[in-house]
Amino acid sequence: MKKIINNTSQVVEEMLEGIVCAYPHAIKRLPGTQVLVRANKPDHKVALVSGGGSGHEPSHGGFVGTGMLDGAVAGAVFTSPTPDQVYEAIKAVDNGSGVLLIIKNYTGDVLNFEMAADLAMMDGIEVEKIIVNDDVAVENSTWTTGRRGIAGTLFVHKIAGAKAEAGAPLSEVKRVAEKVIANVRSMGMALSACTVPEAGKPSFTLADDEMEIGLGIHGEPGTHREKIKEADAIVSDLLDKIFLDLSLQAQDEVAVLVNGLGATPLMELYIANRKVNEILTSKGIIPVKTLVGNYMTSIEMAGFSISLLKLDNELKGLLEAPANTPALVQY
Amino acid sequence: MKKIINNTSQVVEEMLEGIVCAYPHAIKRLPGTQVLVRANKPDHKVALVSGGGSGHEPSHGGFVGTGMLDGAVAGAVFTSPTPDQVYEAIKAVDNGSGVLLIIKNYTGDVLNFEMAADLAMMDGIEVEKIIVNDDVAVENSTWTTGRRGIAGTLFVHKIAGAKAEAGAPLSEVKRVAEKVIANVRSMGMALSACTVPEAGKPSFTLADDEMEIGLGIHGEPGTHREKIKEADAIVSDLLDKIFLDLSLQAQDEVAVLVNGLGATPLMELYIANRKVNEILTSKGIIPVKTLVGNYMTSIEMAGFSISLLKLDNELKGLLEAPANTPALVQY
């Protein structure tokens, strides 16, 4: 295992310290917890909390800030945060306007966030939750009943965050979040596995000429393995799977996320995006917003996913609203 | 070689197409060239042109935009751009206020940018150049007389870019660029090599328990190889080398860049930044701005570099000025 770390049991602790001291004007840590919140708590708005296992950086702490999340809870690597940590986050960010929990669909995450919500509601805090399940690869998986939540979650953070920032009530913030979930689909592939520090070795192996299609962001099995193809053929296969599930036609507007899994150079992500763009435009589909980079990673896995979000005017406006977080800034 | 590419000879072409279609509102490509320029050419300001071999993405095209570069020239992978390409960039971005060339110190880059400057000056365009040599690892190297230019170049783009955006004349933009160069130092390390697509295999190998210190961003040899240490010890070693060359004392303010080389997860970069911050603050040095991420990569090399820029009020103000580029946004 070649990693720039100290003690394997301290990676989450030290990572949290390292991100907070990089962006002290934007984020701070709740003392004694693995929760990151905005450095300056907003007065009057619905608060958004997300989180999950660590190892997906910049998700989720990197998206805490104006126009996106209010709090992010970091579990151990690839392990759901515990209910008490999520509960601390909810209490810290609520300002009386209520809290929306953005949960990726993994059994542990769903259970733990729900338990935290129950605790907070007993305190009189208004809490709603939405569950993201954008991954079209597999219907059920190792850690999931139903589809997994992966990189498309970024669009939920961005769009629900913009709605909350605009002062909308909790029911409205939840409504747009659910609209994003209904319209976002993702599909990924990997060239290599990643190594959880405490495990010390890769979670699986792929032959030198092999790739896995539909892999989850924790290395859960995908749909199949096959020989590596050219980038254009890979992109075409991933998009075909998405198109089966997301009805798109000429003149539809979409947002695109070409998301690196940690060890994939931007060069390759741009090459993939070229083909994504070519296929979309050949169908008359209009990519009005594109993000290319490492937004939801799987430690040092090599590979990428494509997410498409079908837009209407409401989603488009919220997607273009300003955001100021460590990992996504726009104005 | 496991890469998400098509034809190895087309990676630069397809990468340029992929970045332009991701950010069409920000950048465009000069037809028939490997030059990226701003989508909307400014009317009245000094123009900045940088560039170099490809494989360092998001450098340099990712930094074209408001507050940073006006043009970026992409050579073949790890190969200097040709003089004619740089010349095209200069002609395209000049609006009568003159052009500053930001060159990293590699023999080929310096020669080719200088030839282009000569051609442009014969056309009556005012051209100045500055040469970045922030890497303290080695005094001379494979492709360099004198120190190499590496990730600290980002601060030159940002600060000279802000000065130009503010309407300063060419002599003033050059002056602040040179002030950055005089005050920025970098030092890196690698856990693994990278593979140039047309070569098809890694440029060198490291044993499973080995790292190289002071490696260049093209895999040029560094100062030495040694057994992998803990992250804190690596950071301490890199900073010690920087401190030997950059005089810093308590109360000095610095900007920090913890730069990933392509395959290093953000988790590890944050862990490194934690120690950078701890060492600086233990000396009373104040990190007023920190960037952590992949800013100047070496394809899929695993490793990172640390850059420190000693600030004065002028540099600090320009560093904090707004920027809006594909790879760096602030407001």
XYZ file of C-alpha atoms in Angstrom:
662
model
C 0.000 0.000 0.000
C 1.558 3.302 -1.142
C -0.183 6.195 0.495
C 0.723 9.572 1.900
C -0.709 8.948 5.345
C 0.404 8.540 8.930
C -1.454 6.030 11.105
C -4.126 4.147 9.130
C -6.569 4.592 12.007
C -6.160 8.389 11.876
C -6.846 9.140 8.222
C -10.324 10.601 8.712
C -9.305 12.636 11.732
C -6.252 14.084 9.986
C -8.095 14.659 6.735
C -10.755 16.684 8.549
C -8.067 18.745 10.255
C -6.369 19.282 6.902
C -9.457 20.525 5.094
C -10.519 22.850 7.902
C -7.125 24.536 8.101
C -7.157 24.987 4.304
C -10.531 26.757 4.261
C -11.043 28.335 7.705
C -13.079 31.207 6.273
C -15.580 28.756 4.751
C -15.854 25.782 7.076
C -15.269 24.747 10.655
C -15.510 21.539 12.574
C -17.975 20.900 15.354
C -15.701 20.222 18.314
C -15.473 16.556 19.238
C -17.276 15.369 16.101
C -16.623 14.403 12.498
C -19.018 17.078 11.337
C -18.058 20.054 9.155
C -20.350 23.078 9.093
C -20.202 26.536 7.577
C -17.862 28.911 9.363
C -20.721 31.405 9.592
C -24.100 29.908 10.325
C -26.879 31.493 8.245
C -29.689 33.135 10.198
C -32.821 32.265 8.297
C -32.824 29.439 5.842
C -33.495 25.761 5.583
C -30.301 23.876 6.389
C -28.953 21.001 4.290
C -26.996 18.110 5.766
C -25.334 15.351 3.796
C -22.493 12.941 4.408
C -21.452 9.348 4.185
C -18.367 7.256 4.477
C -15.022 8.978 3.961
C -12.910 8.246 0.901
C -15.122 10.181 -1.528
C -13.413 13.550 -1.149
C -14.226 16.333 -1.906
C -17.611 14.816 -1.001
C -19.000 15.809 1.316
C -17.137 18.425 3.373
C -15.891 20.135 0.224
C -19.447 21.153 -0.630
C -20.221 22.922 2.633
C -20.706 26.608 2.001
C -22.903 29.292 0.512
C -25.408 27.891 -1.945
C -24.820 24.250 -1.103
C -24.590 22.282 2.162
C -24.744 23.571 5.736
C -23.256 20.461 7.269
C -21.404 17.321 6.189
C -20.896 14.233 8.323
C -17.846 12.056 7.708
C -17.981 8.378 8.614
C -14.971 6.101 8.725
C -13.628 5.185 5.278
C -16.457 3.646 3.235
C -18.562 3.353 6.413
C -21.795 5.157 7.209
C -21.615 7.942 9.768
C -23.166 6.980 13.078
C -26.583 8.364 14.078
C -25.141 10.447 16.916
C -22.832 12.269 14.507
C -25.667 13.047 12.105
C -27.791 14.167 15.059
C -25.042 16.599 16.142
C -24.943 17.991 12.618
C -28.707 18.517 12.504
C -28.747 20.312 15.851
C -25.826 22.512 14.863
C -27.207 23.720 11.538
C -30.885 24.174 12.348
C -31.902 27.780 12.868
C -35.606 27.138 13.214
C -36.325 26.764 9.507
C -35.844 22.994 9.439
C -33.268 20.627 8.006
C -33.167 18.551 4.823
C -31.071 15.376 4.944
C -29.543 14.359 1.615
C -28.820 10.635 1.840
C -27.224 8.395 -0.740
C -29.016 5.078 -0.984
C -26.916 2.688 1.070
C -28.621 0.646 3.748
C -26.367 1.887 6.549
C -26.609 5.527 5.536
C -30.376 5.410 5.274
C -30.812 3.741 8.667
C -28.388 6.005 10.479
C -29.640 9.252 8.977
C -33.228 8.179 9.767
C -32.353 7.420 13.370
C -30.712 10.838 13.658
C -33.796 12.465 12.151
C -35.999 10.751 14.724
C -33.818 12.026 17.562
C -33.860 15.568 16.191
C -37.606 15.556 15.670
C -38.037 14.563 19.317
C -36.169 17.810 20.065
C -38.757 19.668 17.999
C -36.542 20.209 14.963
C -38.338 19.919 11.638
C -36.459 17.336 9.527
C -37.135 16.002 6.049
C -35.051 13.551 4.073
C -34.527 12.556 0.478
C -32.684 9.512 -0.829
C -30.519 9.741 -3.930
C -30.375 6.657 -6.170
C -28.931 7.862 -9.454
C -26.766 4.846 -10.366
C -28.422 2.898 -13.177
C -25.796 0.128 -13.122
C -27.474 -2.389 -10.833
C -30.909 -2.691 -9.299
C -29.650 -3.955 -5.939
C -26.065 -4.225 -4.719
C -23.793 -5.305 -1.899
C -24.860 -2.550 0.453
C -28.070 -1.386 -1.110
C -31.672 -2.272 -1.543
C -32.531 -0.510 -4.759
C -30.197 1.628 -6.780
C -27.072 3.180 -5.306
C -26.516 6.891 -4.891
C -23.325 8.127 -6.549
C -21.930 11.252 -8.199
C -25.269 12.637 -9.387
C -25.806 13.580 -5.739
C -23.704 16.654 -6.477
C -26.611 18.109 -8.449
C -28.930 17.567 -5.486
C -26.534 19.468 -3.212
C -26.206 22.283 -5.700
C -29.842 22.724 -6.655
C -31.482 22.126 -3.274
C -28.745 24.331 -1.797
C -29.607 27.178 -4.131
C -33.308 26.834 -3.336
C -32.617 26.961 0.398
C -30.277 29.912 -0.027
C -33.099 31.755 -1.813
C -35.213 31.442 1.322
C -37.636 28.718 0.243
C -39.427 26.736 2.966
C -38.449 23.146 3.745
C -41.274 21.650 1.681
C -40.101 23.551 -1.392
C -36.454 22.652 -0.887
C -37.473 19.026 -0.590
C -39.617 19.286 -3.714
C -36.751 20.523 -5.921
C -34.397 17.933 -4.421
C -36.859 15.218 -5.370
C -37.216 16.709 -8.819
C -33.445 16.437 -9.268
C -33.497 12.813 -8.103
C -36.279 12.003 -10.553
C -34.235 13.445 -13.409
C -30.616 12.460 -12.711
C -28.953 9.208 -13.781
C -25.326 8.053 -13.497
C -23.205 5.170 -14.681
C -19.531 4.474 -14.023
C -16.596 2.223 -14.789
C -13.219 1.473 -13.252
C -9.768 0.488 -14.474
C -8.448 -0.337 -11.026
C -9.526 -0.892 -7.441
C -8.728 1.277 -4.443
C -7.243 0.398 -1.092
C -8.979 1.242 2.161
C -6.101 2.279 4.473
C -7.067 -0.034 7.316
C -7.463 -2.975 4.914
C -4.036 -2.389 3.418
C -4.727 -4.043 0.100
C -7.023 -3.481 -2.888
C -10.614 -4.650 -2.468
C -10.450 -6.547 -5.781
C -8.135 -6.927 -8.751
C -8.561 -6.385 -12.447
C -6.282 -7.849 -15.096
C -3.987 -5.493 -17.010
C -6.338 -5.437 -19.983
C -9.605 -5.499 -18.045
C -12.127 -2.945 -16.823
C -15.280 -3.232 -14.744
C -18.499 -1.594 -15.865
C -21.049 -0.268 -13.408
C -18.771 -0.423 -10.402
C -19.939 1.268 -7.221
C -17.962 3.982 -5.446
C -16.922 1.523 -2.733
C -15.759 -1.106 -5.180
C -19.085 -2.988 -5.113
C -19.428 -5.198 -8.166
C -20.883 -3.710 -11.309
C -22.648 -5.321 -14.212
C -19.694 -7.113 -15.791
C -15.995 -7.097 -16.622
C -14.650 -6.854 -20.124
C -11.499 -6.025 -22.058
C -10.610 -2.346 -22.053
C -12.082 -0.510 -25.007
C -11.335 2.857 -26.510
C -12.623 5.843 -24.550
C -15.301 6.601 -27.136
C -16.724 3.083 -26.933
C -16.746 3.181 -23.131
C -18.579 6.496 -23.088
C -21.065 5.216 -25.626
C -21.781 2.111 -23.538
C -22.260 4.123 -20.337
C -24.569 6.621 -22.020
C -26.603 3.845 -23.658
C -27.350 2.451 -20.233
C -28.356 5.897 -18.964
C -30.546 6.576 -22.005
C -32.460 3.347 -21.313
C -33.626 4.852 -18.061
C -33.771 8.603 -18.632
C -36.106 9.701 -21.369
C -34.392 12.406 -23.400
C -35.262 13.848 -26.767
C -34.036 16.504 -29.145
C -34.107 20.009 -27.641
C -33.983 18.695 -24.088
C -31.446 20.521 -21.953
C -29.154 18.591 -19.635
C -26.374 19.139 -17.122
C -23.391 16.800 -17.446
C -20.981 15.595 -14.789
C -17.908 13.649 -15.899
C -16.627 12.581 -12.513
C -13.179 11.148 -11.827
C -12.855 8.438 -9.190
C -9.569 9.712 -7.777
C -6.655 8.540 -9.897
C -7.900 9.397 -13.360
C -6.079 12.324 -14.945
C -8.111 15.298 -16.146
C -6.679 14.586 -19.600
C -8.711 11.377 -19.736
C -11.829 12.980 -18.260
C -11.710 15.693 -20.932
C -11.304 13.019 -23.632
C -14.360 11.253 -22.218
C -16.300 14.509 -22.093
C -15.562 15.159 -25.762
C -17.458 11.984 -26.654
C -20.262 12.677 -24.165
C -20.771 16.041 -25.825
C -20.619 14.547 -29.323
C -23.224 11.893 -28.555
C -25.572 14.345 -26.843
C -25.377 16.922 -29.603
C -25.823 14.225 -32.268
C -29.195 13.521 -30.651
C -30.085 17.189 -30.450
C -29.766 17.145 -26.652
C -28.294 20.387 -25.343
C -25.641 20.255 -22.595
C -26.086 23.654 -20.963
C -23.768 23.023 -18.023
C -20.826 20.633 -17.774
C -18.597 19.755 -14.839
C -15.447 17.697 -15.373
C -13.297 16.698 -12.418
C -13.056 14.787 -9.156
C -16.322 15.472 -7.313
C -17.144 12.124 -5.732
C -14.153 9.831 -5.628
C -13.343 6.346 -4.459
C -9.960 7.036 -2.833
C -7.419 6.293 -5.600
C -9.615 4.260 -7.910
C -8.947 4.850 -11.626
C -12.129 5.271 -13.580
C -14.988 7.695 -14.010
C -18.730 8.065 -14.087
C -21.074 10.073 -16.240
C -24.135 11.761 -14.745
C -26.866 13.411 -16.776
C -29.501 15.669 -15.255
C -32.509 16.536 -17.373
C -33.272 20.198 -16.767
C -36.317 22.392 -16.787
C -36.200 26.144 -16.282
C -36.463 25.863 -12.519
C -33.587 23.384 -12.181
C -31.487 25.307 -14.689
C -31.827 28.551 -12.782
C -30.935 26.947 -9.482
C -27.973 25.126 -11.031
C -26.572 28.429 -12.272
C -27.008 30.240 -8.947
C -23.845 31.258 -7.091
C -22.045 28.790 -4.857
C -18.988 29.272 -2.693
C -17.596 26.064 -1.212
C -14.087 24.606 -1.057
C -14.700 22.313 -4.027
C -17.273 24.176 -6.129
C -17.339 27.903 -6.669
C -19.406 29.752 -9.220
C -20.686 33.249 -9.645
C -1.036 0.875 -20.086
C -4.545 1.400 -18.689
C -5.946 4.682 -19.895
C -9.281 6.067 -20.963
C -8.122 7.248 -24.374
C -8.651 6.498 -28.033
C -5.665 6.788 -30.364
C -2.459 7.618 -28.472
C -1.538 10.166 -31.129
C -4.824 12.033 -30.613
C -4.831 12.620 -26.859
C -3.979 16.332 -26.992
C -6.393 17.023 -29.829
C -9.253 15.215 -28.110
C -8.444 16.669 -24.707
C -8.618 20.194 -26.123
C -11.962 19.412 -27.746
C -13.197 17.984 -24.457
C -12.284 20.999 -22.356
C -13.690 23.511 -24.824
C -17.063 21.771 -25.015
C -17.186 21.649 -21.204
C -16.622 25.393 -20.774
C -17.793 27.093 -23.997
C -18.830 30.245 -22.145
C -15.293 30.678 -20.762
C -12.852 29.421 -23.377
C -12.563 28.746 -27.070
C -9.956 27.279 -29.328
C -8.138 29.213 -32.012
C -9.097 27.311 -35.166
C -6.327 25.101 -36.497
C -4.146 25.518 -33.394
C -3.545 24.017 -29.960
C -4.227 27.388 -28.385
C -7.058 28.104 -25.955
C -8.149 31.690 -25.426
C -10.934 33.420 -23.542
C -14.326 33.108 -25.200
C -14.666 36.887 -24.960
C -11.519 38.838 -25.688
C -11.022 41.761 -23.290
C -10.800 45.198 -24.896
C -8.165 47.002 -22.920
C -5.739 45.107 -20.807
C -2.366 43.475 -20.907
C -2.765 39.882 -22.097
C -1.125 36.889 -20.404
C -0.021 33.798 -22.298
C 1.333 30.643 -20.747
C 1.563 27.020 -21.774
C 3.844 24.066 -22.019
C 3.695 20.382 -22.706
C 0.367 18.642 -22.185
C -0.117 16.169 -19.352
C -0.229 18.819 -16.612
C -3.977 19.441 -16.707
C -5.700 21.618 -15.590
C -2.546 23.573 -16.472
C -2.644 25.519 -18.585
C -5.960 25.770 -20.442
C -7.900 25.416 -17.196
C -6.567 28.786 -16.046
C -7.731 30.797 -19.039
C -10.381 33.256 -17.975
C -11.153 36.421 -16.086
C -8.414 37.358 -13.648
C -5.872 34.852 -14.923
C -4.618 33.894 -18.402
C -5.757 35.164 -21.788
C -4.212 32.320 -23.747
C -2.713 28.872 -23.120
C -0.655 26.915 -25.615
C -0.657 23.109 -25.402
C 2.334 21.181 -26.701
C 2.384 17.449 -27.236
C 2.530 15.456 -23.992
C 5.560 16.596 -21.974
C 6.841 18.487 -25.046
C 7.259 22.224 -25.451
C 4.758 23.983 -27.682
C 6.263 25.045 -31.007
C 7.102 28.713 -31.644
C 4.423 29.082 -34.317
C 1.723 28.003 -31.845
C 2.906 30.474 -29.221
C 3.083 33.158 -31.913
C -0.545 32.475 -32.871
C -1.533 32.824 -29.218
C 0.256 36.153 -28.848
C -1.348 37.598 -31.969
C -4.782 36.397 -30.906
C -4.760 37.860 -27.394
C -2.999 41.186 -27.956
C -5.342 44.154 -28.005
C -2.664 46.795 -28.208
C -1.722 46.752 -24.526
C 1.031 44.181 -24.886
C 1.509 40.563 -23.884
C 3.316 38.934 -20.972
C 4.624 35.402 -21.555
C 4.722 33.206 -18.443
C 7.284 30.490 -19.132
C 8.295 27.607 -16.912
C 12.038 27.095 -16.927
C 12.616 24.234 -19.353
C 15.115 24.718 -22.141
C 12.632 23.932 -24.910
C 9.900 26.128 -23.485
C 12.236 29.076 -23.031
C 13.630 28.824 -26.567
C 10.275 28.385 -28.240
C 8.489 31.123 -26.321
C 11.415 33.484 -27.027
C 11.303 32.734 -30.733
C 7.591 33.432 -30.735
C 8.162 36.698 -28.875
C 10.698 37.764 -31.510
C 8.230 37.040 -34.307
C 5.477 38.972 -32.543
C 7.729 41.947 -31.823
C 8.561 42.106 -35.527
C 4.810 42.573 -36.008
C 4.950 45.512 -33.605
C 3.381 43.721 -30.652
C 4.869 44.640 -27.289
C 5.957 41.389 -25.583
C 7.627 40.764 -22.243
C 8.478 37.450 -20.667
C 9.174 36.056 -17.244
C 10.622 32.657 -16.396
C 9.328 30.689 -13.410
C 11.865 28.548 -11.533
C 10.218 27.717 -8.222
C 11.418 24.112 -7.779
C 14.123 24.001 -5.109
C 14.806 20.275 -5.615
C 17.687 20.421 -8.079
C 19.876 23.192 -9.447
C 19.973 21.773 -12.982
C 18.000 18.863 -14.424
C 17.355 16.727 -17.472
C 15.647 19.438 -19.466
C 16.682 22.535 -17.579
C 19.550 24.880 -17.050
C 18.836 26.238 -13.613
C 15.851 25.395 -11.502
C 12.658 23.941 -12.961
C 9.318 25.699 -13.001
C 6.542 23.684 -11.395
C 3.297 24.183 -9.489
C 4.217 27.561 -7.968
C 3.555 28.930 -11.453
C -0.114 28.935 -10.498
C 0.535 31.914 -8.215
C 2.171 33.803 -11.090
C -0.894 33.221 -13.272
C -3.219 34.321 -10.492
C -1.371 37.414 -9.306
C -0.131 38.759 -12.627
C -3.586 37.985 -14.001
C -5.242 40.088 -11.325
C -2.829 42.952 -11.939
C -3.554 42.888 -15.671
C -7.286 42.665 -15.059
C -7.017 45.813 -12.925
C -5.694 47.685 -15.958
C -2.013 47.933 -15.047
C 0.492 48.530 -17.869
C 2.764 45.735 -19.088
C 5.751 46.911 -17.057
C 3.713 46.736 -13.856
C 2.248 43.328 -14.656
C 5.758 42.080 -15.308
C 6.984 43.608 -12.060
C 4.435 41.771 -9.894
C 5.037 38.531 -11.795
C 8.731 38.841 -11.016
C 7.932 39.610 -7.401
C 5.958 36.361 -7.202
C 8.841 34.426 -8.761
C 11.262 35.932 -6.251
C 9.046 34.794 -3.377
C 7.688 31.393 -4.389
C 9.380 28.044 -3.787
C 8.166 24.485 -4.383
C 9.301 20.950 -3.663
C 7.664 17.675 -4.588
C 7.796 13.910 -4.245
C 6.321 10.912 -6.038
C 5.148 7.435 -5.128
C 4.837 6.264 -8.714
C 5.700 7.226 -12.265
C 3.336 8.161 -15.049
C 2.976 6.814 -18.556
C 3.148 9.070 -21.604
C 0.469 7.611 -23.924
C 2.747 7.353 -26.966
C 5.480 5.690 -24.887
C 3.063 3.097 -23.528
C 4.986 2.328 -20.369
C 6.064 4.175 -17.218
C 9.105 6.426 -17.569
C 10.702 4.840 -14.504
C 9.819 2.419 -11.727
C 9.844 2.675 -7.965
C 9.831 -0.293 -5.630
C 6.693 -0.986 -3.606
C 8.213 0.616 -0.515
C 10.073 3.417 -2.263
C 9.418 7.080 -3.044
C 11.391 9.673 -4.975
C 12.036 13.101 -3.501
C 12.332 16.193 -5.647
C 10.944 14.594 -8.770
C 10.088 16.876 -11.687
C 6.653 17.067 -13.248
C 7.851 15.106 -16.272
C 9.427 12.344 -14.190
C 12.884 13.940 -14.300
C 15.055 12.593 -11.490
C 14.883 14.273 -8.132
C 17.398 14.436 -5.337
C 17.175 10.856 -4.121
C 15.047 7.794 -3.490
C 14.257 6.471 -0.074
C 11.844 4.201 1.764
C 8.343 5.608 2.126
C 7.890 7.550 5.332
C 4.831 8.734 7.156
C 3.083 11.733 5.616
C 4.196 14.053 8.422
C 7.858 13.178 7.914
C 7.582 13.660 4.146
C 5.984 17.074 4.579
C 8.616 18.053 7.094
C 11.423 17.057 4.708
C 9.912 18.969 1.786
C 9.351 22.090 3.870
C 12.876 21.942 5.295
C 14.251 22.105 1.788
C 12.003 25.063 0.972
C 12.907 26.894 4.182
C 16.607 26.629 3.244
C 15.902 28.797 0.251
C 12.991 31.039 1.244
C 13.626 33.258 4.216
C 10.557 33.222 6.444
C 10.086 34.392 9.978
C 7.343 34.692 12.554
C 4.474 36.961 11.466
C 5.265 36.482 7.790
C 2.185 35.732 5.732
C 2.271 33.018 3.082
C 0.058 31.369 0.481
C 0.194 27.578 0.383
C -0.408 25.221 -2.512
C -0.582 21.495 -1.808
C -0.668 20.208 -5.357
C -1.581 16.677 -6.387
C 0.258 15.133 -9.318
C -2.778 13.382 -10.763
C -3.436 10.113 -8.957
C -3.190 11.234 -5.357
C -6.539 11.297 -3.563
C -7.672 14.523 -1.927
C -7.748 12.573 1.340
C -3.953 12.342 1.230
C -3.492 15.943 0.119
C -5.585 17.124 3.070
C -3.536 14.957 5.423
C -0.386 16.553 4.001
C -1.880 20.021 4.344
C -2.638 19.400 8.002
C 1.090 18.979 8.647
C 2.053 21.917 6.421
C -0.270 24.093 8.458
C 1.037 22.716 11.752
C 4.672 23.364 10.863
C 3.985 26.862 9.569
C 1.942 27.904 12.568
C 4.516 26.398 14.950
C 6.985 28.875 13.462
C 4.535 31.755 13.712
C 4.181 31.901 9.925
C 0.625 32.733 8.907
C -0.980 30.825 6.007
C -3.546 33.340 4.779
C -4.569 31.425 1.658
C -4.375 27.695 0.983
C -5.157 25.718 -2.144
C -5.316 21.922 -2.019
C -5.950 19.940 -5.195
C -4.735 18.997 -8.646
C -3.466 22.218 -10.216
C -0.371 21.105 -12.111
C -0.293 17.371 -12.624
C 1.967 14.824 -14.214
C -0.672 12.684 -15.950
C -1.418 9.889 -13.429
C 1.649 10.227 -11.228
C 0.986 9.620 -7.524
C 2.635 12.225 -5.358
C 2.392 15.888 -4.502
C 4.296 19.106 -4.179
C 4.186 21.923 -1.685
C 4.548 25.535 -2.800
C 4.945 28.485 -0.454
C 4.582 32.085 -1.570
C 5.762 34.781 0.813
C 3.242 37.588 0.650
C 3.260 41.320 1.069
C 0.140 43.453 0.984
C 0.312 43.920 -2.763
C 0.597 40.201 -3.525
C -2.054 39.352 -0.954
C -4.568 41.715 -2.450
C -3.978 40.429 -5.969
C -4.169 36.811 -4.809
C -7.592 37.466 -3.284
C -8.970 39.251 -6.359
C -11.768 37.500 -8.260
C -10.963 34.861 -10.860
C -13.268 32.903 -13.117
C -11.598 30.103 -15.026
C -12.494 26.422 -15.542
C -10.107 25.263 -12.805
C -9.977 28.188 -10.362
C -12.918 30.335 -9.408
C -13.044 32.802 -6.565
C -15.099 35.814 -5.679
